[in-house]
Amino acid sequence: MRVVTIGDDRTVTALKLLGIEGYAVKSPGDAVKLINSFLEDPDVAGIFISSSIMDGIRDYVDKVKERRRTPMLMEFPSLEGAEYKPIDYLKTLRSALGM
């Protein structure tokens, strides 16, 4: 099982320096294509998406979460000029567990 990240160049580069598998995308369309490819890979257990990318694909990700339990899709803070937005992790966990 593996966990992958999708984000902007700066965020993905920082994560790669830490040994985390990451993919930089330039547009929401590129992110959706990448997510679709990961959805078909049974080895991918989680997809972490930076907030700078998530802003453009939130509706799509929400629809995927409604119809699939795996892989887990989760937002994480971006390094690219994004302001802090609190994330309700309890809500995210409940959603992942189907509660």
Coordinates of C-alpha atoms in Angstrom, one line a residue:
M1 CA 0.0 0.0 0.0
R2 CA 1.2 3.5 -0.7
V3 CA 0.1 7.0 -0.1
V4 CA 0.7 9.7 -2.7
T5 CA 0.4 13.5 -2.6
I6 CA -0.7 15.9 -5.3
G7 CA 0.1 19.6 -5.1
D8 CA 1.9 22.6 -6.4
D9 CA 5.6 22.5 -7.3
R10 CA 6.9 24.0 -4.1
T11 CA 4.9 21.8 -1.8
V12 CA 5.6 18.6 -3.7
T13 CA 9.3 19.4 -3.9
A14 CA 9.4 19.8 -0.1
L15 CA 7.6 16.5 0.4
K16 CA 9.9 14.7 -2.0
L17 CA 12.9 15.9 0.1
L18 CA 11.3 14.1 3.0
G19 CA 10.9 10.9 1.0
I20 CA 7.2 11.3 0.3
E21 CA 5.9 10.3 -3.1
G22 CA 4.4 13.4 -4.7
Y23 CA 3.2 14.7 -8.1
A24 CA 3.1 18.4 -9.1
V25 CA 0.2 19.6 -11.2
K26 CA -0.4 22.9 -12.9
S27 CA -4.2 22.8 -13.3
P28 CA -7.3 21.3 -11.8
G29 CA -7.7 19.2 -14.9
D30 CA -4.3 17.7 -14.5
A31 CA -5.1 16.9 -10.8
V32 CA -8.4 15.2 -11.8
K33 CA -6.6 13.0 -14.4
L34 CA -4.0 12.0 -11.8
I35 CA -6.6 11.2 -9.2
N36 CA -8.5 9.1 -11.7
S37 CA -5.3 7.1 -12.4
F38 CA -4.8 6.6 -8.7
L39 CA -8.4 5.5 -8.2
E40 CA -7.7 2.6 -10.6
D41 CA -4.5 1.5 -8.8
P42 CA -5.4 -0.9 -6.0
D43 CA -2.0 -0.3 -4.4
V44 CA -2.9 3.4 -3.5
A45 CA -4.4 3.6 0.0
G46 CA -4.5 7.4 0.3
I47 CA -4.3 10.5 -1.8
F48 CA -3.3 13.7 -0.1
I49 CA -4.1 16.9 -2.0
S50 CA -2.7 20.3 -1.2
S51 CA -5.1 23.1 -0.4
S52 CA -3.9 25.2 -3.4
I53 CA -5.0 22.4 -5.7
M54 CA -8.1 21.3 -3.7
D55 CA -9.6 24.7 -4.1
G56 CA -10.1 24.0 -7.8
I57 CA -11.4 20.4 -7.5
R58 CA -13.3 20.3 -4.2
D59 CA -16.6 19.4 -5.8
Y60 CA -15.1 16.6 -7.8
V61 CA -13.3 15.2 -4.7
D62 CA -16.5 15.4 -2.7
K63 CA -18.3 13.3 -5.3
V64 CA -15.6 10.7 -5.4
K65 CA -15.7 10.5 -1.5
E66 CA -19.5 9.9 -1.7
R67 CA -19.2 6.9 -4.0
R68 CA -15.9 5.4 -2.8
R69 CA -14.4 4.5 0.5
T70 CA -10.9 3.8 -0.8
P71 CA -8.5 5.3 -1.4
M72 CA -8.9 7.9 1.3
L73 CA -8.7 11.5 -0.1
M74 CA -7.5 14.1 2.3
E75 CA -6.6 17.8 2.0
F76 CA -3.4 19.1 3.6
P77 CA -2.1 22.7 3.9
S78 CA -0.1 24.0 0.9
L79 CA 3.2 25.9 1.0
E80 CA 2.1 28.2 -1.9
G81 CA 0.7 31.3 -0.3
A82 CA -2.4 29.7 1.0
E83 CA -3.8 31.2 4.2
Y84 CA -4.6 29.0 7.1
K85 CA -7.9 27.3 6.9
P86 CA -8.9 25.0 9.7
I87 CA -9.7 21.4 8.7
D88 CA -12.4 19.5 10.5
Y89 CA -10.5 16.2 10.9
L90 CA -13.3 14.6 12.9
K91 CA -15.8 15.3 10.1
T92 CA -13.3 13.9 7.6
L93 CA -12.8 10.8 9.7
R94 CA -16.6 10.3 10.1
S95 CA -17.0 10.6 6.3
A96 CA -14.3 8.1 5.7
L97 CA -16.0 5.7 8.1
G98 CA -19.4 6.2 6.5
M99 CA -20.8 7.8 9.6

